[in-house]
């Protein structure tokens, strides 16, 4: 059976994965996800023609989320969701057809490129919107765009019209990230700078990975007083900075590095692992019984925790497995990839803007000459050590803002301080690109200039679809001179890439030395 997928950074050469995904996704799963996408378009069409309800919008979010890279590898789970979508569609108007899933990737190269960019961006935004929704936060404008975007995706547009849709979408995704920021900070408090150890203490433990703060909170409540410690992994690291989460004493530290190292780092570990979102890699048989998934994540052979009708979840199976395994007998002193034994997080916009006067004064005094935002997704492809080397080469009078799992390339480095602030400021998860945007806008206001006139350079790494929606948001804001790597998206045709380079001066990364020289002169 053949397939086609080119949505992630590690996609097979030259144009995409056609036999099996490099991620481990099989051809049947890939084709089912295409069928699911076509069914989502059909439901959106039916909603536009009849009525738009919050219940059906949530289905659109969840369905798009299920198709994000490294979320779901289960044929049965994807098929069940297709059936759920088709049932919702038929209740509205069974005469309105689904989109033909085999047409998703067909057509003129440039049109396919533009259509795919919108689809992949919407998949990324769906993840953010769903995280906000489980906390009770929904934005009517964002919700309406899920319907609009899916419907427009199935229509014919000129290249100029597609570009207009992409820029409009970028603005909507900014609103979506603002919504999630509000949901997280209202529910769990404003993040505060927090130093997180990389040591695992003796005794039973659970490692929580993904992005979902709500799942972590429920697990913390269910492990209170049970002698089971909790460790974050990957993009859950910033959870240590939220007051309502860190008040649980069993939230001890962070385990491991970024997602692509899990098959090595999880093997032989006497603990349970909970995947709340991506990125799950096909687990080895040696530890698959220790893996649990929830929500849209799925992999056959792993335990799965479903939500109840009231939205709560029972994590007792995960807790019992951790107790059964028993954990380590002695403390295990792990390090980051550069040998560091602790990392610091919690520098969201609430914290950074709280000391904005000091930052502005440092810039005026010449203590800070440039800001770099070095962040995004990590991945397995050779060449990502670029970001480690780049940060190591940043001058002592510069600050490095970072976010998402790309930070694991350098977040255990100690490169000094400026004015009492560490030179590396971890702003949070990938959706906390919103924090970086807020800081940039505030600095531009303070210096009475355009964001593009700030001494600020964005050096981004990408892997999956959340990076796509963030990039489109940055471009919709008119931000120029972004450096992106380690390779360019296969879904961008040469013509579309040329347009982005010409309009936004988008730069593929080269070497740390050459790019640093080009940026600083």
PDB file of N, CA and C in Angstrom, residues 315-392:
ATOM      1  N   UNK A 315      -6.315   8.071  36.371  1.00  0.00           N
ATOM      2  CA  UNK A 315      -4.956   7.647  36.049  1.00  0.00           C
ATOM      3  C   UNK A 315      -4.464   6.518  36.958  1.00  0.00           C
ATOM      4  N   UNK A 316      -5.384   5.795  37.580  1.00  0.00           N
ATOM      5  CA  UNK A 316      -4.978   4.757  38.535  1.00  0.00           C
ATOM      6  C   UNK A 316      -4.122   3.676  37.883  1.00  0.00           C
ATOM      7  N   UNK A 317      -4.384   3.340  36.618  1.00  0.00           N
ATOM      8  CA  UNK A 317      -3.581   2.311  35.952  1.00  0.00           C
ATOM      9  C   UNK A 317      -2.129   2.759  35.802  1.00  0.00           C
ATOM     10  N   UNK A 318      -1.931   4.033  35.514  1.00  0.00           N
ATOM     11  CA  UNK A 318      -0.578   4.581  35.385  1.00  0.00           C
ATOM     12  C   UNK A 318       0.118   4.556  36.749  1.00  0.00           C
ATOM     13  N   UNK A 319      -0.607   4.973  37.774  1.00  0.00           N
ATOM     14  CA  UNK A 319      -0.051   5.025  39.129  1.00  0.00           C
ATOM     15  C   UNK A 319       0.299   3.620  39.613  1.00  0.00           C
ATOM     16  N   UNK A 320      -0.601   2.673  39.365  1.00  0.00           N
ATOM     17  CA  UNK A 320      -0.357   1.294  39.795  1.00  0.00           C
ATOM     18  C   UNK A 320       0.864   0.703  39.088  1.00  0.00           C
ATOM     19  N   UNK A 321       1.037   1.027  37.814  1.00  0.00           N
ATOM     20  CA  UNK A 321       2.207   0.516  37.085  1.00  0.00           C
ATOM     21  C   UNK A 321       3.493   1.106  37.670  1.00  0.00           C
ATOM     22  N   UNK A 322       3.474   2.384  38.010  1.00  0.00           N
ATOM     23  CA  UNK A 322       4.647   3.007  38.614  1.00  0.00           C
ATOM     24  C   UNK A 322       5.000   2.347  39.941  1.00  0.00           C
ATOM     25  N   UNK A 323       3.985   2.073  40.759  1.00  0.00           N
ATOM     26  CA  UNK A 323       4.212   1.422  42.056  1.00  0.00           C
ATOM     27  C   UNK A 323       4.738   0.001  41.850  1.00  0.00           C
ATOM     28  N   UNK A 324       4.187  -0.700  40.860  1.00  0.00           N
ATOM     29  CA  UNK A 324       4.637  -2.064  40.551  1.00  0.00           C
ATOM     30  C   UNK A 324       6.103  -2.083  40.142  1.00  0.00           C
ATOM     31  N   UNK A 325       6.511  -1.116  39.315  1.00  0.00           N
ATOM     32  CA  UNK A 325       7.898  -1.054  38.853  1.00  0.00           C
ATOM     33  C   UNK A 325       8.848  -0.639  39.977  1.00  0.00           C
ATOM     34  N   UNK A 326       8.391   0.194  40.868  1.00  0.00           N
ATOM     35  CA  UNK A 326       9.155   0.514  42.071  1.00  0.00           C
ATOM     36  C   UNK A 326      10.159   1.635  41.970  1.00  0.00           C
ATOM     37  N   UNK A 327      10.536   2.014  40.757  1.00  0.00           N
ATOM     38  CA  UNK A 327      11.507   3.088  40.622  1.00  0.00           C
ATOM     39  C   UNK A 327      12.925   2.657  40.935  1.00  0.00           C
ATOM     40  N   UNK A 328      13.817   3.632  41.028  1.00  0.00           N
ATOM     41  CA  UNK A 328      15.230   3.366  41.328  1.00  0.00           C
ATOM     42  C   UNK A 328      15.428   3.187  42.826  1.00  0.00           C
ATOM     43  N   UNK A 329      16.450   2.420  43.183  1.00  0.00           N
ATOM     44  CA  UNK A 329      16.792   2.220  44.591  1.00  0.00           C
ATOM     45  C   UNK A 329      17.658   3.360  45.127  1.00  0.00           C
ATOM     46  N   UNK A 330      18.434   3.960  44.238  1.00  0.00           N
ATOM     47  CA  UNK A 330      19.329   5.058  44.601  1.00  0.00           C
ATOM     48  C   UNK A 330      19.071   6.244  43.672  1.00  0.00           C
ATOM     49  N   UNK A 331      19.432   7.468  44.095  1.00  0.00           N
ATOM     50  CA  UNK A 331      19.262   8.629  43.205  1.00  0.00           C
ATOM     51  C   UNK A 331      20.021   8.434  41.893  1.00  0.00           C
ATOM     52  N   UNK A 332      19.386   8.833  40.810  1.00  0.00           N
ATOM     53  CA  UNK A 332      20.004   8.755  39.490  1.00  0.00           C
ATOM     54  C   UNK A 332      20.296  10.171  39.000  1.00  0.00           C
ATOM     55  N   UNK A 333      21.576  10.470  38.819  1.00  0.00           N
ATOM     56  CA  UNK A 333      21.984  11.828  38.458  1.00  0.00           C
ATOM     57  C   UNK A 333      22.168  11.919  36.943  1.00  0.00           C
ATOM     58  N   UNK A 334      21.126  12.391  36.274  1.00  0.00           N
ATOM     59  CA  UNK A 334      21.179  12.557  34.829  1.00  0.00           C
ATOM     60  C   UNK A 334      21.660  13.958  34.470  1.00  0.00           C
ATOM     61  N   UNK A 335      22.013  14.150  33.212  1.00  0.00           N
ATOM     62  CA  UNK A 335      22.449  15.467  32.733  1.00  0.00           C
ATOM     63  C   UNK A 335      21.768  15.798  31.423  1.00  0.00           C
ATOM     64  N   UNK A 336      21.844  17.085  31.050  1.00  0.00           N
ATOM     65  CA  UNK A 336      21.423  17.499  29.725  1.00  0.00           C
ATOM     66  C   UNK A 336      22.469  17.095  28.715  1.00  0.00           C
ATOM     67  N   UNK A 337      22.263  17.428  27.450  1.00  0.00           N
ATOM     68  CA  UNK A 337      23.188  16.948  26.418  1.00  0.00           C
ATOM     69  C   UNK A 337      24.556  17.611  26.502  1.00  0.00           C
ATOM     70  N   UNK A 338      24.642  18.729  27.248  1.00  0.00           N
ATOM     71  CA  UNK A 338      25.926  19.409  27.412  1.00  0.00           C
ATOM     72  C   UNK A 338      26.549  19.159  28.781  1.00  0.00           C
ATOM     73  N   UNK A 339      25.957  18.239  29.550  1.00  0.00           N
ATOM     74  CA  UNK A 339      26.517  17.894  30.844  1.00  0.00           C
ATOM     75  C   UNK A 339      25.948  18.644  32.025  1.00  0.00           C
ATOM     76  N   UNK A 340      25.004  19.559  31.805  1.00  0.00           N
ATOM     77  CA  UNK A 340      24.415  20.311  32.904  1.00  0.00           C
ATOM     78  C   UNK A 340      23.516  19.435  33.759  1.00  0.00           C
ATOM     79  N   UNK A 341      23.425  19.755  35.046  1.00  0.00           N
ATOM     80  CA  UNK A 341      22.639  18.944  35.983  1.00  0.00           C
ATOM     81  C   UNK A 341      21.323  19.597  36.383  1.00  0.00           C
ATOM     82  N   UNK A 342      21.054  20.792  35.882  1.00  0.00           N
ATOM     83  CA  UNK A 342      19.792  21.468  36.156  1.00  0.00           C
ATOM     84  C   UNK A 342      19.482  22.434  35.018  1.00  0.00           C
ATOM     85  N   UNK A 343      18.216  22.787  34.903  1.00  0.00           N
ATOM     86  CA  UNK A 343      17.788  23.739  33.879  1.00  0.00           C
ATOM     87  C   UNK A 343      16.841  24.731  34.535  1.00  0.00           C
ATOM     88  N   UNK A 344      16.678  25.890  33.908  1.00  0.00           N
ATOM     89  CA  UNK A 344      15.814  26.935  34.461  1.00  0.00           C
ATOM     90  C   UNK A 344      14.737  27.286  33.451  1.00  0.00           C
ATOM     91  N   UNK A 345      13.526  27.487  33.943  1.00  0.00           N
ATOM     92  CA  UNK A 345      12.399  27.846  33.090  1.00  0.00           C
ATOM     93  C   UNK A 345      11.568  28.906  33.800  1.00  0.00           C
ATOM     94  N   UNK A 346      10.493  29.365  33.161  1.00  0.00           N
ATOM     95  CA  UNK A 346       9.582  30.297  33.819  1.00  0.00           C
ATOM     96  C   UNK A 346       9.704  31.749  33.422  1.00  0.00           C
ATOM     97  N   UNK A 347      10.394  32.028  32.309  1.00  0.00           N
ATOM     98  CA  UNK A 347      10.563  33.416  31.881  1.00  0.00           C
ATOM     99  C   UNK A 347       9.557  33.764  30.780  1.00  0.00           C
ATOM    100  N   UNK A 348       8.268  33.607  31.099  1.00  0.00           N
ATOM    101  CA  UNK A 348       7.222  34.025  30.186  1.00  0.00           C
ATOM    102  C   UNK A 348       7.098  35.532  30.157  1.00  0.00           C
ATOM    103  N   UNK A 349       6.143  36.023  29.372  1.00  0.00           N
ATOM    104  CA  UNK A 349       6.028  37.478  29.216  1.00  0.00           C
ATOM    105  C   UNK A 349       5.672  38.157  30.530  1.00  0.00           C
ATOM    106  N   UNK A 350       4.965  37.455  31.418  1.00  0.00           N
ATOM    107  CA  UNK A 350       4.629  38.055  32.707  1.00  0.00           C
ATOM    108  C   UNK A 350       5.853  38.386  33.521  1.00  0.00           C
ATOM    109  N   UNK A 351       6.844  37.501  33.490  1.00  0.00           N
ATOM    110  CA  UNK A 351       8.091  37.722  34.232  1.00  0.00           C
ATOM    111  C   UNK A 351       8.988  38.728  33.527  1.00  0.00           C
ATOM    112  N   UNK A 352       9.193  38.529  32.225  1.00  0.00           N
ATOM    113  CA  UNK A 352      10.117  39.402  31.491  1.00  0.00           C
ATOM    114  C   UNK A 352       9.611  40.838  31.458  1.00  0.00           C
ATOM    115  N   UNK A 353       8.309  41.023  31.212  1.00  0.00           N
ATOM    116  CA  UNK A 353       7.780  42.387  31.179  1.00  0.00           C
ATOM    117  C   UNK A 353       7.751  42.996  32.568  1.00  0.00           C
ATOM    118  N   UNK A 354       7.788  42.139  33.597  1.00  0.00           N
ATOM    119  CA  UNK A 354       7.866  42.648  34.966  1.00  0.00           C
ATOM    120  C   UNK A 354       9.190  43.313  35.273  1.00  0.00           C
ATOM    121  N   UNK A 355      10.220  42.965  34.516  1.00  0.00           N
ATOM    122  CA  UNK A 355      11.537  43.611  34.684  1.00  0.00           C
ATOM    123  C   UNK A 355      11.921  44.358  33.411  1.00  0.00           C
ATOM    124  N   UNK A 356      10.904  44.762  32.653  1.00  0.00           N
ATOM    125  CA  UNK A 356      11.150  45.425  31.369  1.00  0.00           C
ATOM    126  C   UNK A 356      11.983  46.691  31.537  1.00  0.00           C
ATOM    127  N   UNK A 357      11.752  47.415  32.658  1.00  0.00           N
ATOM    128  CA  UNK A 357      12.518  48.641  32.866  1.00  0.00           C
ATOM    129  C   UNK A 357      14.011  48.353  32.964  1.00  0.00           C
ATOM    130  N   UNK A 358      14.369  47.257  33.623  1.00  0.00           N
ATOM    131  CA  UNK A 358      15.782  46.881  33.746  1.00  0.00           C
ATOM    132  C   UNK A 358      16.352  46.459  32.395  1.00  0.00           C
ATOM    133  N   UNK A 359      15.545  45.723  31.625  1.00  0.00           N
ATOM    134  CA  UNK A 359      15.995  45.282  30.305  1.00  0.00           C
ATOM    135  C   UNK A 359      16.210  46.481  29.390  1.00  0.00           C
ATOM    136  N   UNK A 360      15.260  47.402  29.397  1.00  0.00           N
ATOM    137  CA  UNK A 360      15.363  48.600  28.557  1.00  0.00           C
ATOM    138  C   UNK A 360      16.575  49.425  28.954  1.00  0.00           C
ATOM    139  N   UNK A 361      16.788  49.560  30.258  1.00  0.00           N
ATOM    140  CA  UNK A 361      17.943  50.334  30.739  1.00  0.00           C
ATOM    141  C   UNK A 361      19.243  49.668  30.328  1.00  0.00           C
ATOM    142  N   UNK A 362      19.267  48.320  30.371  1.00  0.00           N
ATOM    143  CA  UNK A 362      20.469  47.581  29.977  1.00  0.00           C
ATOM    144  C   UNK A 362      20.767  47.783  28.494  1.00  0.00           C
ATOM    145  N   UNK A 363      19.703  47.843  27.679  1.00  0.00           N
ATOM    146  CA  UNK A 363      19.897  48.096  26.247  1.00  0.00           C
ATOM    147  C   UNK A 363      20.442  49.510  26.030  1.00  0.00           C
ATOM    148  N   UNK A 364      19.846  50.474  26.710  1.00  0.00           N
ATOM    149  CA  UNK A 364      20.297  51.864  26.557  1.00  0.00           C
ATOM    150  C   UNK A 364      21.727  52.057  27.027  1.00  0.00           C
ATOM    151  N   UNK A 365      22.111  51.294  28.063  1.00  0.00           N
ATOM    152  CA  UNK A 365      23.462  51.423  28.613  1.00  0.00           C
ATOM    153  C   UNK A 365      24.491  50.620  27.828  1.00  0.00           C
ATOM    154  N   UNK A 366      24.022  49.813  26.882  1.00  0.00           N
ATOM    155  CA  UNK A 366      24.934  49.014  26.083  1.00  0.00           C
ATOM    156  C   UNK A 366      25.274  47.668  26.683  1.00  0.00           C
ATOM    157  N   UNK A 367      24.655  47.325  27.834  1.00  0.00           N
ATOM    158  CA  UNK A 367      24.927  46.023  28.452  1.00  0.00           C
ATOM    159  C   UNK A 367      24.299  44.895  27.633  1.00  0.00           C
ATOM    160  N   UNK A 368      23.168  45.187  26.973  1.00  0.00           N
ATOM    161  CA  UNK A 368      22.547  44.233  26.052  1.00  0.00           C
ATOM    162  C   UNK A 368      22.563  44.875  24.670  1.00  0.00           C
ATOM    163  N   UNK A 369      23.256  44.250  23.740  1.00  0.00           N
ATOM    164  CA  UNK A 369      23.352  44.799  22.393  1.00  0.00           C
ATOM    165  C   UNK A 369      22.450  44.076  21.389  1.00  0.00           C
ATOM    166  N   UNK A 370      22.021  42.851  21.725  1.00  0.00           N
ATOM    167  CA  UNK A 370      21.187  42.110  20.774  1.00  0.00           C
ATOM    168  C   UNK A 370      20.422  41.029  21.517  1.00  0.00           C
ATOM    169  N   UNK A 371      19.226  40.731  20.997  1.00  0.00           N
ATOM    170  CA  UNK A 371      18.410  39.627  21.492  1.00  0.00           C
ATOM    171  C   UNK A 371      18.297  38.579  20.389  1.00  0.00           C
ATOM    172  N   UNK A 372      18.423  37.327  20.775  1.00  0.00           N
ATOM    173  CA  UNK A 372      18.169  36.221  19.861  1.00  0.00           C
ATOM    174  C   UNK A 372      17.011  35.397  20.414  1.00  0.00           C
ATOM    175  N   UNK A 373      16.076  35.037  19.565  1.00  0.00           N
ATOM    176  CA  UNK A 373      15.088  34.025  19.923  1.00  0.00           C
ATOM    177  C   UNK A 373      15.505  32.758  19.193  1.00  0.00           C
ATOM    178  N   UNK A 374      16.060  31.807  19.948  1.00  0.00           N
ATOM    179  CA  UNK A 374      16.525  30.543  19.377  1.00  0.00           C
ATOM    180  C   UNK A 374      15.633  29.450  19.945  1.00  0.00           C
ATOM    181  N   UNK A 375      14.730  28.942  19.134  1.00  0.00           N
ATOM    182  CA  UNK A 375      13.794  27.959  19.662  1.00  0.00           C
ATOM    183  C   UNK A 375      12.984  27.305  18.580  1.00  0.00           C
ATOM    184  N   UNK A 376      12.058  26.459  19.014  1.00  0.00           N
ATOM    185  CA  UNK A 376      11.225  25.698  18.106  1.00  0.00           C
ATOM    186  C   UNK A 376      11.327  24.229  18.437  1.00  0.00           C
ATOM    187  N   UNK A 377      11.091  23.392  17.439  1.00  0.00           N
ATOM    188  CA  UNK A 377      11.077  21.933  17.646  1.00  0.00           C
ATOM    189  C   UNK A 377      12.487  21.362  17.558  1.00  0.00           C
ATOM    190  N   UNK A 378      12.724  20.308  18.346  1.00  0.00           N
ATOM    191  CA  UNK A 378      13.932  19.521  18.156  1.00  0.00           C
ATOM    192  C   UNK A 378      13.594  18.352  17.244  1.00  0.00           C
ATOM    193  N   UNK A 379      14.586  17.582  16.854  1.00  0.00           N
ATOM    194  CA  UNK A 379      14.361  16.463  15.963  1.00  0.00           C
ATOM    195  C   UNK A 379      15.606  15.624  15.827  1.00  0.00           C
ATOM    196  N   UNK A 380      15.503  14.555  15.047  1.00  0.00           N
ATOM    197  CA  UNK A 380      16.586  13.578  14.965  1.00  0.00           C
ATOM    198  C   UNK A 380      17.556  13.839  13.819  1.00  0.00           C
ATOM    199  N   UNK A 381      17.158  14.683  12.888  1.00  0.00           N
ATOM    200  CA  UNK A 381      17.989  14.862  11.693  1.00  0.00           C
ATOM    201  C   UNK A 381      19.348  15.474  12.037  1.00  0.00           C
ATOM    202  N   UNK A 382      20.371  14.980  11.369  1.00  0.00           N
ATOM    203  CA  UNK A 382      21.720  15.515  11.548  1.00  0.00           C
ATOM    204  C   UNK A 382      21.732  16.994  11.180  1.00  0.00           C
ATOM    205  N   UNK A 383      22.434  17.787  11.954  1.00  0.00           N
ATOM    206  CA  UNK A 383      22.548  19.215  11.674  1.00  0.00           C
ATOM    207  C   UNK A 383      21.938  20.089  12.743  1.00  0.00           C
ATOM    208  N   UNK A 384      21.199  19.483  13.676  1.00  0.00           N
ATOM    209  CA  UNK A 384      20.562  20.286  14.715  1.00  0.00           C
ATOM    210  C   UNK A 384      21.540  20.734  15.796  1.00  0.00           C
ATOM    211  N   UNK A 385      22.766  20.215  15.769  1.00  0.00           N
ATOM    212  CA  UNK A 385      23.788  20.746  16.676  1.00  0.00           C
ATOM    213  C   UNK A 385      24.134  22.186  16.307  1.00  0.00           C
ATOM    214  N   UNK A 386      23.650  22.634  15.147  1.00  0.00           N
ATOM    215  CA  UNK A 386      23.795  24.050  14.757  1.00  0.00           C
ATOM    216  C   UNK A 386      23.318  24.949  15.885  1.00  0.00           C
ATOM    217  N   UNK A 387      22.191  24.613  16.494  1.00  0.00           N
ATOM    218  CA  UNK A 387      21.577  25.490  17.492  1.00  0.00           C
ATOM    219  C   UNK A 387      22.387  25.518  18.787  1.00  0.00           C
ATOM    220  N   UNK A 388      23.004  24.400  19.142  1.00  0.00           N
ATOM    221  CA  UNK A 388      23.923  24.383  20.294  1.00  0.00           C
ATOM    222  C   UNK A 388      25.099  25.298  20.022  1.00  0.00           C
ATOM    223  N   UNK A 389      25.714  25.113  18.861  1.00  0.00           N
ATOM    224  CA  UNK A 389      26.899  25.902  18.521  1.00  0.00           C
ATOM    225  C   UNK A 389      26.557  27.381  18.379  1.00  0.00           C
ATOM    226  N   UNK A 390      25.378  27.667  17.837  1.00  0.00           N
ATOM    227  CA  UNK A 390      24.982  29.069  17.668  1.00  0.00           C
ATOM    228  C   UNK A 390      24.893  29.765  19.022  1.00  0.00           C
ATOM    229  N   UNK A 391      24.220  29.109  19.980  1.00  0.00           N
ATOM    230  CA  UNK A 391      24.062  29.728  21.301  1.00  0.00           C
ATOM    231  C   UNK A 391      25.407  29.878  21.992  1.00  0.00           C
ATOM    232  N   UNK A 392      26.269  28.889  21.854  1.00  0.00           N
ATOM    233  CA  UNK A 392      27.606  28.984  22.458  1.00  0.00           C
ATOM    234  C   UNK A 392      28.387  30.174  21.900  1.00  0.00           C
TER     235      UNK A 392
END
